[in-house]
Amino acid sequence: MGSIITEEIEANEWKKKYEETREEVLEMRKIVAEYEKTIDQMIEDKQRTNMTSPKSFQQLTMEKEQALADLNTAERFIFDLFRRYENLKAMLEGFMK
């Protein structure tokens, strides 16, 4: 009879240890899952930053270069238009005399 009680006590102790260990494992799994989620989020943020930053900088550089090219074209056009205006003005003054 005593051995049965001893075995039941031992079984209950093992069951208690099993439950404690099981709870610890579940808690560790939760912690690891949260850690993985955080790491994934950090990687995603870093990739997003790496993707957008160079593209943004490159795009801004291209837009600046295009704006400068457009400005140069507009300046040449205005200079050419002014030169034509001066030529026409000189021709009209010649006809007026």
Backbone as numpy.savetxt, mean C-alpha at the origin, in Angstrom:
# Nx Ny Nz CAx CAy CAz Cx Cy Cz
-10.59 -52.98 46.88 -11.40 -51.80 46.88 -10.54 -50.56 46.88
-9.46 -50.59 47.66 -8.57 -49.45 47.78 -7.87 -49.14 46.47
-7.55 -50.21 45.73 -6.87 -49.98 44.46 -7.80 -49.34 43.44
-9.09 -49.66 43.51 -10.06 -49.06 42.59 -10.18 -47.57 42.88
-10.24 -47.22 44.17 -10.34 -45.81 44.56 -9.07 -45.08 44.15
-7.93 -45.71 44.35 -6.65 -45.10 43.96 -6.61 -44.89 42.46
-7.07 -45.87 41.69 -7.09 -45.75 40.24 -8.05 -44.66 39.79
-9.21 -44.54 40.47 -10.17 -43.48 40.14 -9.57 -42.10 40.43
-8.89 -41.99 41.57 -8.24 -40.73 41.92 -7.18 -40.39 40.88
-6.39 -41.38 40.53 -5.34 -41.18 39.53 -5.95 -40.82 38.18
-7.04 -41.49 37.81 -7.72 -41.20 36.55 -8.27 -39.78 36.56
-8.85 -39.36 37.69 -9.36 -37.99 37.80 -8.24 -36.96 37.70
-7.09 -37.27 38.31 -5.94 -36.36 38.23 -5.46 -36.23 36.78
-5.40 -37.38 36.08 -4.99 -37.35 34.68 -6.01 -36.61 33.83
-7.27 -36.81 34.14 -8.33 -36.12 33.40 -8.21 -34.61 33.62
-7.94 -34.22 34.89 -7.78 -32.81 35.22 -6.57 -32.23 34.47
-5.45 -32.96 34.47 -4.26 -32.51 33.76 -4.54 -32.39 32.26
-5.29 -33.38 31.75 -5.65 -33.36 30.33 -6.46 -32.12 30.00
-7.46 -31.81 30.82 -8.31 -30.64 30.58 -7.50 -29.35 30.67
-6.61 -29.26 31.67 -5.77 -28.07 31.81 -4.87 -27.90 30.59
-4.26 -29.01 30.17 -3.39 -28.97 29.01 -4.17 -28.61 27.75
-5.36 -29.19 27.64 -6.21 -28.91 26.49 -6.57 -27.43 26.43
-6.92 -26.84 27.58 -7.25 -25.42 27.64 -6.04 -24.57 27.27
-4.86 -24.96 27.77 -3.64 -24.23 27.44 -3.37 -24.28 25.94
-3.56 -25.46 25.36 -3.35 -25.62 23.91 -4.33 -24.75 23.13
-5.60 -24.74 23.55 -6.59 -23.90 22.88 -6.23 -22.42 22.98
-5.78 -22.00 24.15 -5.36 -20.61 24.33 -4.15 -20.29 23.45
-3.20 -21.22 23.40 -2.02 -21.01 22.56 -2.42 -20.93 21.09
-3.36 -21.76 20.67 -3.83 -21.71 19.28 -4.46 -20.36 18.97
-5.24 -19.83 19.92 -5.84 -18.51 19.73 -4.76 -17.44 19.59
-3.76 -17.53 20.47 -2.67 -16.55 20.44 -1.91 -16.64 19.12
-1.61 -17.86 18.69 -0.89 -18.06 17.43 -1.73 -17.57 16.26
-3.03 -17.83 16.28 -3.91 -17.37 15.21 -3.93 -15.84 15.15
-4.00 -15.19 16.30 -3.98 -13.73 16.33 -2.63 -13.21 15.84
-1.56 -13.87 16.25 -0.22 -13.48 15.82 -0.10 -13.61 14.31
-0.56 -14.73 13.75 -0.51 -14.93 12.30 -1.33 -13.88 11.58
-2.49 -13.58 12.13 -3.35 -12.56 11.53 -2.65 -11.20 11.52
-2.00 -10.87 12.63 -1.27 -9.61 12.72 -0.12 -9.57 11.73
0.63 -10.65 11.65 1.76 -10.73 10.71 1.25 -10.61 9.28
0.18 -11.33 8.94 -0.39 -11.25 7.60 -0.81 -9.82 7.27
-1.43 -9.16 8.24 -1.87 -7.77 8.04 -0.66 -6.86 7.82
0.39 -7.07 8.60 1.60 -6.25 8.44 2.23 -6.48 7.07
2.28 -7.73 6.63 2.84 -8.04 5.32 2.00 -7.40 4.23
0.69 -7.52 4.36 -0.22 -6.93 3.37 -0.05 -5.41 3.32
0.03 -4.78 4.48 0.23 -3.32 4.54 1.56 -2.93 3.89
2.59 -3.70 4.18 3.91 -3.41 3.62 3.90 -3.56 2.10
3.25 -4.62 1.61 3.17 -4.83 0.17 2.37 -3.72 -0.49
1.28 -3.33 0.15 0.46 -2.25 -0.38 1.26 -0.96 -0.43
2.02 -0.70 0.62 2.85 0.51 0.66 3.93 0.44 -0.42
4.56 -0.70 -0.55 5.60 -0.86 -1.56 5.04 -0.72 -2.97
3.82 -1.18 -3.17 3.22 -1.09 -4.49 2.81 0.34 -4.81
2.21 1.02 -3.86 1.68 2.35 -4.15 2.74 3.42 -4.14
3.71 3.33 -3.27 4.72 4.39 -3.17 5.53 4.55 -4.45
6.16 3.50 -4.95 6.93 3.69 -6.18 6.05 4.09 -7.36
4.86 3.51 -7.45 3.97 3.87 -8.54 3.56 5.32 -8.42
3.24 5.75 -7.23 2.83 7.13 -7.02 3.97 8.06 -7.38
5.16 7.75 -6.90 6.31 8.59 -7.18 6.61 8.59 -8.67
6.58 7.42 -9.27 6.85 7.31 -10.70 5.77 8.04 -11.49
4.53 7.88 -11.08 3.43 8.55 -11.77 3.57 10.07 -11.63
3.91 10.55 -10.44 4.09 11.99 -10.25 5.25 12.51 -11.09
6.31 11.74 -11.17 7.46 12.15 -11.99 7.06 12.23 -13.46
6.32 11.24 -13.92 5.86 11.25 -15.31 4.93 12.43 -15.57
4.02 12.70 -14.63 3.10 13.82 -14.79 3.87 15.14 -14.82
4.90 15.26 -13.98 5.72 16.47 -13.97 6.42 16.64 -15.31
7.02 15.56 -15.80 7.71 15.63 -17.09 6.74 15.98 -18.22
5.54 15.41 -18.17 4.54 15.71 -19.19 4.11 17.17 -19.10
3.93 17.67 -17.87 3.54 19.08 -17.68 4.64 20.01 -18.21
5.90 19.67 -17.95 7.01 20.48 -18.47 7.05 20.45 -19.99
6.83 19.28 -20.57 6.80 19.16 -22.02 5.65 19.99 -22.60
4.48 19.92 -21.96 3.33 20.71 -22.41 3.62 22.20 -22.30
4.28 22.59 -21.22 4.64 24.00 -21.02 5.59 24.47 -22.11
6.60 23.65 -22.42 7.54 24.00 -23.50 6.83 24.13 -24.83
5.91 23.21 -25.11 5.15 23.26 -26.35 4.30 24.53 -26.40
3.64 24.85 -25.29 2.81 26.06 -25.24 3.67 27.31 -25.41
4.85 27.35 -24.79 5.74 28.50 -24.94 6.19 28.66 -26.39
6.53 27.56 -27.05 6.93 27.63 -28.46 5.77 28.12 -29.32
4.57 27.61 -29.04 3.38 28.02 -29.79 3.13 29.51 -29.61
3.21 30.00 -28.38 2.97 31.42 -28.11 4.04 32.27 -28.77
5.31 31.83 -28.70 6.39 32.57 -29.35 6.16 32.62 -30.85
5.79 31.48 -31.44 5.53 31.43 -32.88 4.35 32.32 -33.25
3.30 32.28 -32.44 2.13 33.12 -32.68 2.50 34.59 -32.58
3.30 34.98 -31.60 3.74 36.36 -31.44 4.58 36.80 -32.64
5.47 35.90 -33.10 6.31 36.21 -34.26 5.45 36.45 -35.49
4.44 35.59 -35.70 3.52 35.78 -36.83 2.75 37.09 -36.71
2.32 37.39 -35.50 1.60 38.64 -35.26 2.48 39.84 -35.62
3.74 39.80 -35.18 4.67 40.90 -35.50 4.89 41.00 -37.00
5.02 39.86 -37.69 5.20 39.88 -39.15 3.97 40.47 -39.83
2.77 40.04 -39.42 1.54 40.59 -40.01 1.42 42.08 -39.71
1.78 42.48 -38.53 1.72 43.88 -38.14 2.66 44.70 -39.03
3.86 44.17 -39.25 4.84 44.86 -40.11 4.33 44.94 -41.54
3.71 43.86 -42.03 3.16 43.86 -43.39 2.04 44.88 -43.52
1.15 44.93 -42.54 0.05 45.89 -42.58 0.56 47.33 -42.52
1.57 47.57 -41.72 2.16 48.91 -41.66 2.79 49.27 -43.00
3.37 48.26 -43.67 3.95 48.49 -45.00 2.88 48.83 -46.02
1.72 48.18 -45.94 0.62 48.47 -46.87 0.01 49.83 -46.58
0.03 50.25 -45.33 -0.58 51.51 -44.93 0.23 52.69 -45.45
1.51 52.53 -45.71 2.36 53.64 -46.15 2.23 53.89 -47.58
